[in-house]
Amino acid sequence: MKQTLTLWLLNLLQASLMLLVAPLLAGIVRKFKARLQNRRGASLLQPYQDLRKLFSKESLFADNSSWIFRTAPVVIFTATLLAASIVPIIVVDLPSAMIADVIAMTALLALARFWIALAAMDIGTAFGGMGASREMTFSALAEPAMLMGVFVMSLGAHSTNLSTMVHFALNLHHLHPSVAFALAALLMVSVAENGRIPIDNPTTHLELTMIHEAMILEYSGRHLALIEWAAQIKLLLFASLIISLFAPWGIAETIGLLPILIALGCWFAKIILLAAAVAMLESALAKIRLFEVPNYLFTAFVLAFLGMLVHYILEVGVQ
Amino acid sequence: MNQLMFIQEAISIAASLMLLISFALLAQHRLLSVLHWFSAQGIVLAITTLLVALISDHDELYFSAAMTLLLKGALLPWLLWRIIMKMHIHREVEPMVNMPVTMMIALGLVLVSFHIALPIEAISDLATHNTLAIATATVFLGMLMMITRKKAVTQVIGFLSIENALFFTAIGATHGMPMIVEIGVAFDVLIAAIIFGLFFTQMRSTFDSLDIEEIEAKAKRR
């Protein structure tokens, strides 16, 4: 009984860590990007201050907005946070991993996306509708690619449970080509899902190109804060998912103070590395044309599918 | 034994790279990047041959690895590059069907070849028997490239990539063909590339185009 309580407590701590570190990750990426552009950049804590400012501001609503518009930020935030709490970042085999697997995680993210699109259409502005239609078009292509990529790992681990998959990845002593394919696919999808360059630019408000920003244009105050925070959590979620699936070294397999501290350090170092990679990628690449995005996502899907085929052909062998 | 395992793994990785390159060849929009991937295919092929040479007792495979590298990794791409530069045809590749559909067909072909290769793989006891399905798939993908492209140059690259794939199949299935056959095929391909070069110039001067559809239309009008 005490054991279970500790595990739940750890799970809660892990989820709140995700919640608290998420704005910092956004700050780190911005800082890296600023340094690459020879700017000094804002403080690492700037995203926290932005959130605090938004929370203390008044929320304004359009006259014709319905209850959907008001509830959407809460739903989006909760669903994203729940999805984030499923990913094992510090300790494996936590209770949340027993309850929900990677399909549930994708479903929670899909729920968040559904609500954001619904809220965007609720007020009936042109921007909202355009953003929503783009988002849904691209997500219809991104989601299968993401699931396929994760399924390549599931095939090896014989489970869709994230903790089991982490154990599998830890015991992976040979270089598996299928894993490389899955990693490439997931990296491509993560960039698209989080609306980063080269798919979407998170800093622009140019009507021709924006996807995510177009949908949340009408939000203000604490509602906007919740949505932005959810977007930051989503970025951290994808970074953590890639780390846990492909580079989980250092994650705590036993409960204890030392393993947990080591896992924390490892996870943080890997997150910073990924943030640097994201910043480099965003500085080096230009945004691709909107009509090229389906091709990009389709490439990710083909890569993931190839990973699956390669797994069957080369790694399972002949029965 | 440990080394054998390591080389087998390296061969699997090379095989998956071959598959990836075949898809990349299909996905390219520019002629020059098609050429780069074709050259990469030759290099990966040479590496695979070298790896197979390390675990088999056929010493002549070292020679054919070196020949592959020189001929398919460097000489053929260079010949094609010269033709492309001379004729100013480094424009976009024009596929008959759009990219996603081609890719779906390609994925289906990989599945089919996996199905075809299974019984053969089951009776083979070579270290490379796993690669057979991928080798068959790369042959199919080369054919798909030949079928779905409008320009003569891309069709020729498709043809040459089929030759690469057949070589790969031979290495995977039997640890290489007899040396004399291999040298013969290599020279055939080299001569073919040169003849294609002449052929392109002829086509250009007669029909003023390298687009197969356009040429057919013009030929009908005559």
Short mmCIF file of N, CA, C and O in Angstrom, two decimals, chain A residues 189-247:
data_model
loop_
_atom_site.label_atom_id
_atom_site.label_comp_id
_atom_site.label_asym_id
_atom_site.label_seq_id
_atom_site.Cartn_x
_atom_site.Cartn_y
_atom_site.Cartn_z
N VAL A 189 7.87 14.26 -37.47
CA VAL A 189 6.51 14.51 -37.01
C VAL A 189 6.51 15.50 -35.85
O VAL A 189 5.66 16.39 -35.78
N SER A 190 7.48 15.37 -34.95
CA SER A 190 7.52 16.26 -33.78
C SER A 190 7.64 17.71 -34.21
O SER A 190 6.99 18.59 -33.64
N VAL A 191 8.49 17.94 -35.22
CA VAL A 191 8.64 19.30 -35.72
C VAL A 191 7.29 19.82 -36.23
O VAL A 191 6.89 20.95 -35.94
N ALA A 192 6.57 18.96 -36.95
CA ALA A 192 5.28 19.39 -37.51
C ALA A 192 4.24 19.56 -36.42
O ALA A 192 3.49 20.54 -36.41
N GLU A 193 4.18 18.63 -35.49
CA GLU A 193 3.15 18.66 -34.45
C GLU A 193 3.28 19.87 -33.55
O GLU A 193 2.31 20.37 -33.01
N ASN A 194 4.52 20.33 -33.36
CA ASN A 194 4.72 21.46 -32.47
C ASN A 194 4.74 22.78 -33.20
O ASN A 194 5.02 23.81 -32.61
N GLY A 195 4.45 22.72 -34.50
CA GLY A 195 4.38 23.96 -35.27
C GLY A 195 5.69 24.71 -35.30
O GLY A 195 5.71 25.93 -35.15
N ARG A 196 6.81 24.01 -35.43
CA ARG A 196 8.09 24.69 -35.51
C ARG A 196 8.49 24.81 -36.98
O ARG A 196 7.90 24.19 -37.86
N ILE A 197 9.51 25.63 -37.24
CA ILE A 197 10.09 25.71 -38.58
C ILE A 197 10.63 24.32 -38.91
O ILE A 197 11.19 23.68 -38.03
N PRO A 198 10.50 23.76 -40.10
CA PRO A 198 10.04 24.37 -41.34
C PRO A 198 8.54 24.23 -41.64
O PRO A 198 8.14 24.50 -42.77
N ILE A 199 7.73 23.83 -40.69
CA ILE A 199 6.31 23.66 -40.99
C ILE A 199 5.52 24.93 -40.68
O ILE A 199 4.75 25.42 -41.48
N ASP A 200 5.72 25.44 -39.48
CA ASP A 200 4.97 26.60 -39.02
C ASP A 200 5.95 27.44 -38.22
O ASP A 200 6.88 26.91 -37.63
N ASN A 201 5.78 28.72 -38.21
CA ASN A 201 6.68 29.55 -37.43
C ASN A 201 5.96 30.02 -36.18
O ASN A 201 4.97 30.73 -36.26
N PRO A 202 6.45 29.62 -34.98
CA PRO A 202 5.72 29.98 -33.76
C PRO A 202 5.80 31.46 -33.43
O PRO A 202 5.09 31.93 -32.55
N THR A 203 6.65 32.22 -34.11
CA THR A 203 6.81 33.63 -33.73
C THR A 203 6.12 34.58 -34.70
O THR A 203 6.13 35.78 -34.49
N THR A 204 5.54 34.07 -35.76
CA THR A 204 5.00 34.98 -36.76
C THR A 204 3.48 35.12 -36.65
O THR A 204 2.80 34.27 -36.11
N HIS A 205 2.99 36.24 -37.14
CA HIS A 205 1.55 36.41 -37.25
C HIS A 205 1.20 36.80 -38.68
O HIS A 205 0.33 37.64 -38.93
N LEU A 206 1.91 36.21 -39.61
CA LEU A 206 1.67 36.49 -41.02
C LEU A 206 0.55 35.58 -41.50
O LEU A 206 0.65 34.37 -41.42
N GLU A 207 -0.53 36.19 -41.99
CA GLU A 207 -1.75 35.39 -42.21
C GLU A 207 -1.58 34.28 -43.24
O GLU A 207 -2.25 33.27 -43.18
N LEU A 208 -0.66 34.49 -44.21
CA LEU A 208 -0.56 33.50 -45.28
C LEU A 208 0.00 32.18 -44.79
O LEU A 208 -0.27 31.14 -45.35
N THR A 209 0.83 32.24 -43.74
CA THR A 209 1.57 31.04 -43.38
C THR A 209 1.16 30.40 -42.07
O THR A 209 1.39 29.24 -41.86
N MET A 210 0.56 31.16 -41.17
CA MET A 210 0.43 30.61 -39.82
C MET A 210 -0.65 29.54 -39.73
O MET A 210 -1.64 29.56 -40.45
N ILE A 211 -0.41 28.59 -38.84
CA ILE A 211 -1.38 27.52 -38.60
C ILE A 211 -1.87 27.62 -37.16
O ILE A 211 -3.02 27.93 -36.89
N HIS A 212 -0.93 27.37 -36.23
CA HIS A 212 -1.31 27.35 -34.82
C HIS A 212 -1.74 28.73 -34.35
O HIS A 212 -2.76 28.89 -33.68
N GLU A 213 -0.95 29.75 -34.71
CA GLU A 213 -1.23 31.10 -34.22
C GLU A 213 -2.57 31.62 -34.74
O GLU A 213 -3.24 32.41 -34.07
N ALA A 214 -2.96 31.17 -35.93
CA ALA A 214 -4.22 31.63 -36.49
C ALA A 214 -5.40 31.17 -35.65
O ALA A 214 -6.42 31.86 -35.55
N MET A 215 -5.25 30.01 -35.03
CA MET A 215 -6.38 29.46 -34.27
C MET A 215 -6.57 30.15 -32.94
O MET A 215 -7.67 30.18 -32.40
N ILE A 216 -5.46 30.68 -32.36
CA ILE A 216 -5.59 31.23 -31.02
C ILE A 216 -5.55 32.75 -31.03
O ILE A 216 -5.36 33.40 -30.02
N LEU A 217 -5.78 33.32 -32.20
CA LEU A 217 -5.67 34.76 -32.37
C LEU A 217 -6.65 35.53 -31.48
O LEU A 217 -6.36 36.63 -31.03
N GLU A 218 -7.82 34.94 -31.21
CA GLU A 218 -8.86 35.66 -30.47
C GLU A 218 -8.73 35.54 -28.96
O GLU A 218 -9.50 36.13 -28.23
N TYR A 219 -7.77 34.73 -28.51
CA TYR A 219 -7.67 34.52 -27.07
C TYR A 219 -6.83 35.61 -26.42
O TYR A 219 -5.93 36.19 -27.04
N SER A 220 -7.13 35.86 -25.14
CA SER A 220 -6.35 36.84 -24.39
C SER A 220 -6.35 36.43 -22.93
O SER A 220 -7.07 35.52 -22.52
N GLY A 221 -5.49 37.10 -22.15
CA GLY A 221 -5.48 36.90 -20.71
C GLY A 221 -5.16 35.48 -20.30
O GLY A 221 -4.37 34.79 -20.94
N ARG A 222 -5.84 35.02 -19.25
CA ARG A 222 -5.47 33.72 -18.69
C ARG A 222 -5.80 32.57 -19.63
O ARG A 222 -5.15 31.53 -19.60
N HIS A 223 -6.79 32.77 -20.51
CA HIS A 223 -7.09 31.70 -21.47
C HIS A 223 -5.93 31.51 -22.44
O HIS A 223 -5.54 30.39 -22.74
N LEU A 224 -5.38 32.63 -22.90
CA LEU A 224 -4.22 32.56 -23.80
C LEU A 224 -3.05 31.91 -23.07
O LEU A 224 -2.32 31.09 -23.63
N ALA A 225 -2.89 32.28 -21.77
CA ALA A 225 -1.78 31.73 -20.99
C ALA A 225 -1.88 30.21 -20.94
O ALA A 225 -0.88 29.51 -21.13
N LEU A 226 -3.10 29.71 -20.70
CA LEU A 226 -3.27 28.25 -20.62
C LEU A 226 -2.90 27.58 -21.95
O LEU A 226 -2.23 26.55 -21.97
N ILE A 227 -3.33 28.18 -23.06
CA ILE A 227 -3.04 27.58 -24.37
C ILE A 227 -1.55 27.61 -24.66
O ILE A 227 -0.97 26.63 -25.14
N GLU A 228 -0.91 28.75 -24.33
CA GLU A 228 0.54 28.83 -24.59
C GLU A 228 1.29 27.83 -23.74
O GLU A 228 2.22 27.17 -24.20
N TRP A 229 0.86 27.73 -22.49
CA TRP A 229 1.50 26.79 -21.58
C TRP A 229 1.33 25.36 -22.12
O TRP A 229 2.27 24.57 -22.12
N ALA A 230 0.14 25.06 -22.60
CA ALA A 230 -0.12 23.73 -23.14
C ALA A 230 0.79 23.46 -24.34
O ALA A 230 1.32 22.35 -24.49
N ALA A 231 1.00 24.49 -25.17
CA ALA A 231 1.88 24.30 -26.33
C ALA A 231 3.31 24.01 -25.88
O ALA A 231 4.00 23.17 -26.46
N GLN A 232 3.73 24.70 -24.79
CA GLN A 232 5.09 24.46 -24.28
C GLN A 232 5.20 23.05 -23.70
O GLN A 232 6.22 22.37 -23.90
N ILE A 233 4.13 22.61 -23.02
CA ILE A 233 4.15 21.25 -22.47
C ILE A 233 4.22 20.23 -23.60
O ILE A 233 4.93 19.23 -23.52
N LYS A 234 3.51 20.53 -24.69
CA LYS A 234 3.50 19.61 -25.81
C LYS A 234 4.90 19.46 -26.41
O LYS A 234 5.33 18.35 -26.74
N LEU A 235 5.61 20.57 -26.50
CA LEU A 235 6.98 20.51 -27.02
C LEU A 235 7.85 19.64 -26.12
O LEU A 235 8.59 18.77 -26.59
N LEU A 236 7.71 19.86 -24.80
CA LEU A 236 8.49 19.07 -23.85
C LEU A 236 8.09 17.61 -23.92
O LEU A 236 8.93 16.70 -23.82
N LEU A 237 6.79 17.37 -24.11
CA LEU A 237 6.28 15.99 -24.21
C LEU A 237 6.95 15.26 -25.37
O LEU A 237 7.45 14.15 -25.22
N PHE A 238 6.97 15.91 -26.53
CA PHE A 238 7.57 15.25 -27.70
C PHE A 238 9.07 15.04 -27.50
O PHE A 238 9.61 13.99 -27.85
N ALA A 239 9.73 16.04 -26.91
CA ALA A 239 11.17 15.89 -26.65
C ALA A 239 11.39 14.71 -25.70
O ALA A 239 12.25 13.86 -25.94
N SER A 240 10.57 14.64 -24.64
CA SER A 240 10.74 13.56 -23.67
C SER A 240 10.41 12.21 -24.28
O SER A 240 11.05 11.21 -23.97
N LEU A 241 9.38 12.19 -25.15
CA LEU A 241 8.99 10.93 -25.78
C LEU A 241 10.15 10.39 -26.62
O LEU A 241 10.49 9.20 -26.55
N ILE A 242 10.77 11.28 -27.40
CA ILE A 242 11.89 10.85 -28.25
C ILE A 242 13.05 10.38 -27.38
O ILE A 242 13.67 9.35 -27.65
N ILE A 243 13.30 11.12 -26.28
CA ILE A 243 14.38 10.72 -25.39
C ILE A 243 14.09 9.35 -24.77
O ILE A 243 14.93 8.46 -24.77
N SER A 244 12.86 9.16 -24.27
CA SER A 244 12.54 7.91 -23.59
C SER A 244 12.56 6.72 -24.54
O SER A 244 12.89 5.62 -24.16
N LEU A 245 12.16 6.95 -25.80
CA LEU A 245 12.08 5.82 -26.72
C LEU A 245 13.43 5.49 -27.32
O LEU A 245 13.72 4.32 -27.58
N PHE A 246 14.26 6.50 -27.58
CA PHE A 246 15.46 6.23 -28.35
C PHE A 246 16.75 6.44 -27.57
O PHE A 246 17.79 5.93 -27.97
N ALA A 247 16.71 7.18 -26.48
CA ALA A 247 17.93 7.39 -25.71
C ALA A 247 17.61 7.43 -24.22
O ALA A 247 17.81 8.44 -23.56
#
